[in-house]
Amino acid sequence: MPLQEQSKGVKMLQPINNIGGKVLLYEEVAGRISRMIDQGTLRPGDRIPSIRGMSKQMQVSLNTVKEAYNLLEDRRMIEARPQSGYYVRQRKTELPAEPVVNRPALNPATVNLCDVYRMVMRDLLNPQLLQLGIAIPNPKLLPIEKLSRMLSREVRRFGVESVSYDLPPGNLRLRKQIAQRLLLSGCTLSPDQIVITSGCVEAVVLTLRALCRPGDAVAIETPVYFNFLQLIEEMGVQALEIPASPRGGISLEALDYALSRNRGKVKACIVISNFNNPLGSSVSIEDKRRLVELVERFDVPLIEDDIYGDLSYTDERPSVAKVFDKTGNVLLCSSFSKTLAPGYRVGWIAPGRFQEQIERLKMISSVATASPGQQAIAEFLANGGYERHLRSIRRVYARQSAQMRDTISREFPAGTRVSNPQGGFVLWVEMPRQINALELYRKALEHGISIAPGHIFSVDGKFTNCIRLNAAAWDDRVEAAIGTLGRLAKQLVEEFEN
Amino acid sequence: MPLQEQSKGVKMLQPINNIGGKVLLYEEVAGRISRMIDQGTLRPGDRIPSIRGMSKQMQVSLNTVKEAYNLLEDRRMIEARPQSGYYVRQRKTELPAEPVVNRPALNPATVNLCDVYRMVMRDLLNPQLLQLGIAIPNPKLLPIEKLSRMLSREVRRFGVESVSYDLPPGNLRLRKQIAQRLLLSGCTLSPDQIVITSGCVEAVVLTLRALCRPGDAVAIETPVYFNFLQLIEEMGVQALEIPASPRGGISLEALDYALSRNRGKVKACIVISNFNNPLGSSVSIEDKRRLVELVERFDVPLIEDDIYGDLSYTDERPSVAKVFDKTGNVLLCSSFSKTLAPGYRVGWIAPGRFQEQIERLKMISSVATASPGQQAIAEFLANGGYERHLRSIRRVYARQSAQMRDTISREFPAGTRVSNPQGGFVLWVEMPRQINALELYRKALEHGISIAPGHIFSVDGKFTNCIRLNAAAWDDRVEAAIGTLGRLAKQLVEEFEN
């Protein structure tokens, strides 16, 4: 048991002051234990010290350890056995492996998506369906009342400003708050280096329009958030698909090779760097540095989408690639749609050296972002306890994604793999090759369940045996739906074999 | 005096029930008298019947006539002379004529605007300047308190819906209200034929993206709202400029000729049909019909921008060209940015046969329009007295634009012409040829005044002796500014002559 040794680092266990909140002691304790499990220092079946023992070893109170153990139980990393103590959970042998890296062709391809996207989008408007196919946050985890209260107060407080244009770069108070929060991601930026947008999608739209013309190519991970492909198609731009793995994200070797083969043609590279949608992957800090240097070398601007960054399961906010940007070549995009209010449509860009261009584009394409939402979110960031809010929803999403993973591993056909994200709320499920996710999608629809078939996450309908599931909500209905999906998937395997 | 005769049409004088409001009797009376003046039936200097006399002739109450006369005084159409009665106002001989039709080249041209646009846009962020260069409504005429109250109430009432996506086509209640109001414009459309957007600019952006690819051409009036030119430039589309007059708007003859010369190349035609920005022109009902038939004949979709339509000075809401659309070829765009709340960013499109395409484009380019603003405006349209609000602001804008016209005619150099719009709040001023509006712009800036130089309203900087002014506000500061502008303009003429 190396706990004794590690507990020398007592200074790590002091509360760390963050902007707007602090990492609590019990979370720090839980984080350390979970790292030991991840690294294999503690193995499944190992008994971990009693609450009293751990309290002594770590020099923290009994209550702190108790809360830490509760958290780890929630995350299904440890379990209490009656009369016996706490144990590292046995990972079942059928626990799905993560999906493997796919190898797309390394040439740009014209995006030409079938009608699947349209079908899936139409499902969204059907309130009868259980929506597991869209990456929206759990409405129950949004601070609706507090936001509504703040919205009401702010529009009264600001009067004429709330009905007037907040012209680009947008609401100053909000930009200040975002700049402050960016310190947590490792970035030191001024409010003048931020442009408010109508959500992260508009942010990425603006960056692409600033950087690309029809006929150009964009380097993009595969699989990737399908809206980006729709957008690229609509712009008449080509997609240069770069393989990505559910663990470390985009393959830098493949990117290097692809950029050198398509020198001058690639005008931007899009990467979702933390808790990727759909893969759940995160680019390591070292790879973020390498990524920034790599695109810089090819003179290709990097569009970094960090929309899930605040939803880390470990309470440690990951850094962004933008940290390593010395020349303004990285355009960092994000929003509050996954954590506060998708419907307020408030996002932002830190566009580096493209600041003026992005401001102009924002002005000519939508004049401004709606004012009331900007004012309410600025107030929430300043006085609403955003960090506290994040801590509570991170915990829920961590638990729920573990629950959904477990259920998938129990219910889906043998050979199914599922991603193991460390943040966010989407899961990427790779089923046996003989399953066509589109057939599963159609059958699921008959059972009132909408899922996102893998086809729409790449240019030419690769990932035909994959689906993306939204793990933002977990209740009996969702659990039953996963059971249904598993049963349908097994049927498809059987049908194939007969 | 033909009043006796006209007053046979007594049924016209009954209150007309509109959606959400009614045209008041005194406004109807004022409207009839003002038409007689416009048509020359009553001439400047003519004495009009006494209040008592008119009351008898028109069979309405004394009070109604009194209010009608007040209104006409406000609009500077009549004046009361002590002890003598009411007279049609003497139009001063120096009252400016309307600007003449310009004749642009009838070939498509690549838009390549200079930095003037950027300069003018930067001015907008300077709160020290008097903003006469931007077409924003007078904040004092926006129903701020009522909207704020409704916004607060609605977000509480709708709870989770107010923070969730209102996916395309957007808020159903709002679309119902818009469909009802469209009856006033002569259109019978269902809520399913409307898509909510983030303001009218996004509406036009979406239509252009749906219709045009780089290298295509768009037929567009000249001069035209400069943002459209910026947009066309950004899209790599060419502008085919069609001459327009301050009276009847786009020249249909020129359009016909230009479309036949550029068959197959022109993919859309944009027209601001009512109270045009910047010209103030309105396309007559007969020309609207001809316009729709004309573009249909060339298989060119019509993007009709009706953003100022609700701001008619006569309380009669003009119809739109969309009325004559039998094939879904007209995409009607508008918003509530000129009448309710620019900062809420709520606009809409009735996209005809392009419905599905527009919904998809809206989804991929910004997912949805912010929900709270949609909910508040839906409530305002349903229960906020929108018609009553319009009646009151129309009256103010009518008076103010007349005041600004008068002052321009008094203060600007001889030979200056100014538009005479029947709605909206922008004036187009054509100064003597030797004046460069850009010089006037620079000099005005030194006096803390921002204006919009004519250069930015066409592809290649025509209209160099024109400016657009915002008549949305009228107070001592604005009056003094018009005086300053006139003095500076006179200096420029003198400098030129020396």
Short mmCIF file of N, CA and C in Angstrom, two decimals, chain B residues 101-167:
data_model
loop_
_atom_site.label_atom_id
_atom_site.label_comp_id
_atom_site.label_asym_id
_atom_site.label_seq_id
_atom_site.Cartn_x
_atom_site.Cartn_y
_atom_site.Cartn_z
N VAL B 101 -32.88 59.22 -59.65
CA VAL B 101 -32.50 57.83 -59.89
C VAL B 101 -31.07 57.80 -60.40
N ASN B 102 -30.31 56.90 -59.86
CA ASN B 102 -28.95 56.72 -60.37
C ASN B 102 -28.94 55.55 -61.34
N ARG B 103 -27.98 55.57 -62.21
CA ARG B 103 -27.93 54.54 -63.26
C ARG B 103 -26.66 53.72 -63.14
N PRO B 104 -26.70 52.65 -62.40
CA PRO B 104 -25.49 51.85 -62.30
C PRO B 104 -25.29 51.02 -63.56
N ALA B 105 -24.08 50.49 -63.69
CA ALA B 105 -23.80 49.59 -64.80
C ALA B 105 -24.62 48.32 -64.62
N LEU B 106 -25.05 47.76 -65.71
CA LEU B 106 -25.93 46.60 -65.60
C LEU B 106 -25.19 45.27 -65.74
N ASN B 107 -23.96 45.25 -65.26
CA ASN B 107 -23.22 44.00 -65.25
C ASN B 107 -22.88 43.63 -63.81
N PRO B 108 -22.82 42.34 -63.51
CA PRO B 108 -22.44 41.96 -62.16
C PRO B 108 -21.03 42.44 -61.86
N ALA B 109 -20.81 42.83 -60.60
CA ALA B 109 -19.49 43.30 -60.22
C ALA B 109 -19.09 42.66 -58.91
N THR B 110 -17.82 42.40 -58.77
CA THR B 110 -17.34 41.85 -57.52
C THR B 110 -17.33 42.96 -56.47
N VAL B 111 -17.89 42.64 -55.32
CA VAL B 111 -17.94 43.65 -54.27
C VAL B 111 -16.56 43.77 -53.63
N ASN B 112 -16.05 44.94 -53.53
CA ASN B 112 -14.73 45.11 -52.93
C ASN B 112 -14.73 46.44 -52.18
N LEU B 113 -15.38 46.44 -51.04
CA LEU B 113 -15.57 47.70 -50.34
C LEU B 113 -14.33 48.10 -49.57
N CYS B 114 -14.14 49.36 -49.53
CA CYS B 114 -12.96 49.91 -48.87
C CYS B 114 -13.12 49.82 -47.35
N ASP B 115 -12.27 50.49 -46.68
CA ASP B 115 -12.30 50.41 -45.23
C ASP B 115 -13.35 51.32 -44.61
N VAL B 116 -14.12 51.99 -45.45
CA VAL B 116 -15.10 52.93 -44.91
C VAL B 116 -16.09 52.20 -44.00
N TYR B 117 -16.53 51.04 -44.49
CA TYR B 117 -17.46 50.26 -43.69
C TYR B 117 -16.89 49.99 -42.30
N ARG B 118 -15.64 49.55 -42.28
CA ARG B 118 -15.01 49.21 -41.01
C ARG B 118 -14.95 50.44 -40.09
N MET B 119 -14.62 51.60 -40.68
CA MET B 119 -14.55 52.83 -39.91
C MET B 119 -15.91 53.14 -39.28
N VAL B 120 -16.93 53.12 -40.13
CA VAL B 120 -18.27 53.46 -39.66
C VAL B 120 -18.71 52.49 -38.56
N MET B 121 -18.38 51.21 -38.75
CA MET B 121 -18.75 50.21 -37.75
C MET B 121 -18.02 50.46 -36.43
N ARG B 122 -16.77 50.88 -36.54
CA ARG B 122 -16.03 51.12 -35.31
C ARG B 122 -16.64 52.28 -34.53
N ASP B 123 -17.13 53.27 -35.27
CA ASP B 123 -17.79 54.41 -34.61
C ASP B 123 -18.90 53.95 -33.67
N LEU B 124 -19.56 52.86 -34.09
CA LEU B 124 -20.73 52.40 -33.34
C LEU B 124 -20.39 52.08 -31.90
N LEU B 125 -19.13 51.68 -31.70
CA LEU B 125 -18.75 51.28 -30.35
C LEU B 125 -18.32 52.47 -29.51
N ASN B 126 -18.34 53.64 -30.10
CA ASN B 126 -17.92 54.84 -29.39
C ASN B 126 -19.13 55.57 -28.82
N PRO B 127 -19.35 55.44 -27.52
CA PRO B 127 -20.56 56.02 -26.91
C PRO B 127 -20.54 57.54 -26.87
N GLN B 128 -19.37 58.14 -27.14
CA GLN B 128 -19.27 59.60 -27.13
C GLN B 128 -19.93 60.22 -28.36
N LEU B 129 -20.04 59.42 -29.42
CA LEU B 129 -20.53 59.98 -30.68
C LEU B 129 -22.05 60.03 -30.74
N LEU B 130 -22.55 61.03 -31.45
CA LEU B 130 -23.98 61.05 -31.78
C LEU B 130 -24.14 60.16 -33.01
N GLN B 131 -24.89 59.06 -32.86
CA GLN B 131 -24.96 58.05 -33.92
C GLN B 131 -26.07 58.37 -34.91
N LEU B 132 -25.73 59.12 -35.95
CA LEU B 132 -26.72 59.36 -37.00
C LEU B 132 -26.46 58.44 -38.19
N GLY B 133 -25.42 57.60 -38.08
CA GLY B 133 -25.02 56.79 -39.22
C GLY B 133 -25.58 55.39 -39.22
N ILE B 134 -26.23 54.99 -38.15
CA ILE B 134 -26.74 53.63 -38.07
C ILE B 134 -28.26 53.67 -37.98
N ALA B 135 -28.90 52.67 -38.61
CA ALA B 135 -30.36 52.67 -38.65
C ALA B 135 -30.94 51.91 -37.45
N ILE B 136 -30.73 52.47 -36.26
CA ILE B 136 -31.32 51.82 -35.09
C ILE B 136 -32.51 52.63 -34.59
N PRO B 137 -33.50 51.96 -34.03
CA PRO B 137 -34.66 52.68 -33.52
C PRO B 137 -34.29 53.53 -32.31
N ASN B 138 -35.13 54.49 -32.01
CA ASN B 138 -34.93 55.32 -30.83
C ASN B 138 -35.22 54.48 -29.58
N PRO B 139 -34.20 54.31 -28.71
CA PRO B 139 -34.41 53.47 -27.52
C PRO B 139 -35.60 53.94 -26.69
N LYS B 140 -35.84 55.26 -26.71
CA LYS B 140 -36.95 55.79 -25.91
C LYS B 140 -38.30 55.34 -26.45
N LEU B 141 -38.31 54.86 -27.68
CA LEU B 141 -39.58 54.42 -28.26
C LEU B 141 -39.74 52.90 -28.20
N LEU B 142 -38.82 52.25 -27.50
CA LEU B 142 -38.96 50.80 -27.34
C LEU B 142 -39.68 50.53 -26.01
N PRO B 143 -40.56 49.55 -25.99
CA PRO B 143 -41.35 49.27 -24.77
C PRO B 143 -40.53 48.45 -23.78
N ILE B 144 -39.47 49.09 -23.28
CA ILE B 144 -38.48 48.34 -22.50
C ILE B 144 -39.07 47.70 -21.25
N GLU B 145 -39.81 48.49 -20.49
CA GLU B 145 -40.31 47.96 -19.22
C GLU B 145 -41.27 46.81 -19.43
N LYS B 146 -42.17 47.01 -20.39
CA LYS B 146 -43.15 45.97 -20.64
C LYS B 146 -42.48 44.69 -21.13
N LEU B 147 -41.50 44.86 -22.03
CA LEU B 147 -40.80 43.68 -22.55
C LEU B 147 -40.04 42.96 -21.43
N SER B 148 -39.38 43.76 -20.57
CA SER B 148 -38.62 43.15 -19.49
C SER B 148 -39.55 42.36 -18.58
N ARG B 149 -40.70 42.96 -18.31
CA ARG B 149 -41.67 42.29 -17.44
C ARG B 149 -42.13 40.98 -18.10
N MET B 150 -42.39 41.07 -19.40
CA MET B 150 -42.87 39.86 -20.09
C MET B 150 -41.79 38.80 -20.17
N LEU B 151 -40.56 39.25 -20.41
CA LEU B 151 -39.44 38.32 -20.45
C LEU B 151 -39.34 37.58 -19.12
N SER B 152 -39.39 38.34 -18.01
CA SER B 152 -39.28 37.73 -16.69
C SER B 152 -40.40 36.73 -16.46
N ARG B 153 -41.60 37.16 -16.80
CA ARG B 153 -42.76 36.30 -16.55
C ARG B 153 -42.67 35.03 -17.39
N GLU B 154 -42.30 35.21 -18.64
CA GLU B 154 -42.30 34.06 -19.54
C GLU B 154 -41.22 33.03 -19.18
N VAL B 155 -40.03 33.50 -18.81
CA VAL B 155 -39.00 32.50 -18.49
C VAL B 155 -39.37 31.74 -17.22
N ARG B 156 -40.09 32.40 -16.31
CA ARG B 156 -40.56 31.67 -15.13
C ARG B 156 -41.66 30.70 -15.52
N ARG B 157 -42.56 31.19 -16.37
CA ARG B 157 -43.68 30.36 -16.77
C ARG B 157 -43.21 29.13 -17.53
N PHE B 158 -42.22 29.31 -18.41
CA PHE B 158 -41.81 28.18 -19.25
C PHE B 158 -40.69 27.35 -18.66
N GLY B 159 -40.05 27.87 -17.61
CA GLY B 159 -39.04 27.07 -16.91
C GLY B 159 -38.05 26.41 -17.84
N VAL B 160 -38.08 25.09 -17.88
CA VAL B 160 -37.07 24.36 -18.64
C VAL B 160 -37.06 24.76 -20.11
N GLU B 161 -38.21 25.11 -20.67
CA GLU B 161 -38.24 25.49 -22.08
C GLU B 161 -37.43 26.76 -22.36
N SER B 162 -37.34 27.62 -21.35
CA SER B 162 -36.65 28.88 -21.59
C SER B 162 -35.13 28.71 -21.65
N VAL B 163 -34.61 27.61 -21.08
CA VAL B 163 -33.17 27.37 -21.17
C VAL B 163 -32.85 26.31 -22.21
N SER B 164 -33.89 25.73 -22.82
CA SER B 164 -33.65 24.67 -23.81
C SER B 164 -33.68 25.22 -25.23
N TYR B 165 -33.15 24.42 -26.16
CA TYR B 165 -33.20 24.80 -27.57
C TYR B 165 -34.65 24.89 -28.04
N ASP B 166 -34.97 25.95 -28.77
CA ASP B 166 -36.22 26.00 -29.50
C ASP B 166 -35.84 25.74 -30.96
N LEU B 167 -35.73 24.45 -31.29
CA LEU B 167 -35.13 24.06 -32.57
C LEU B 167 -35.94 24.56 -33.76
#
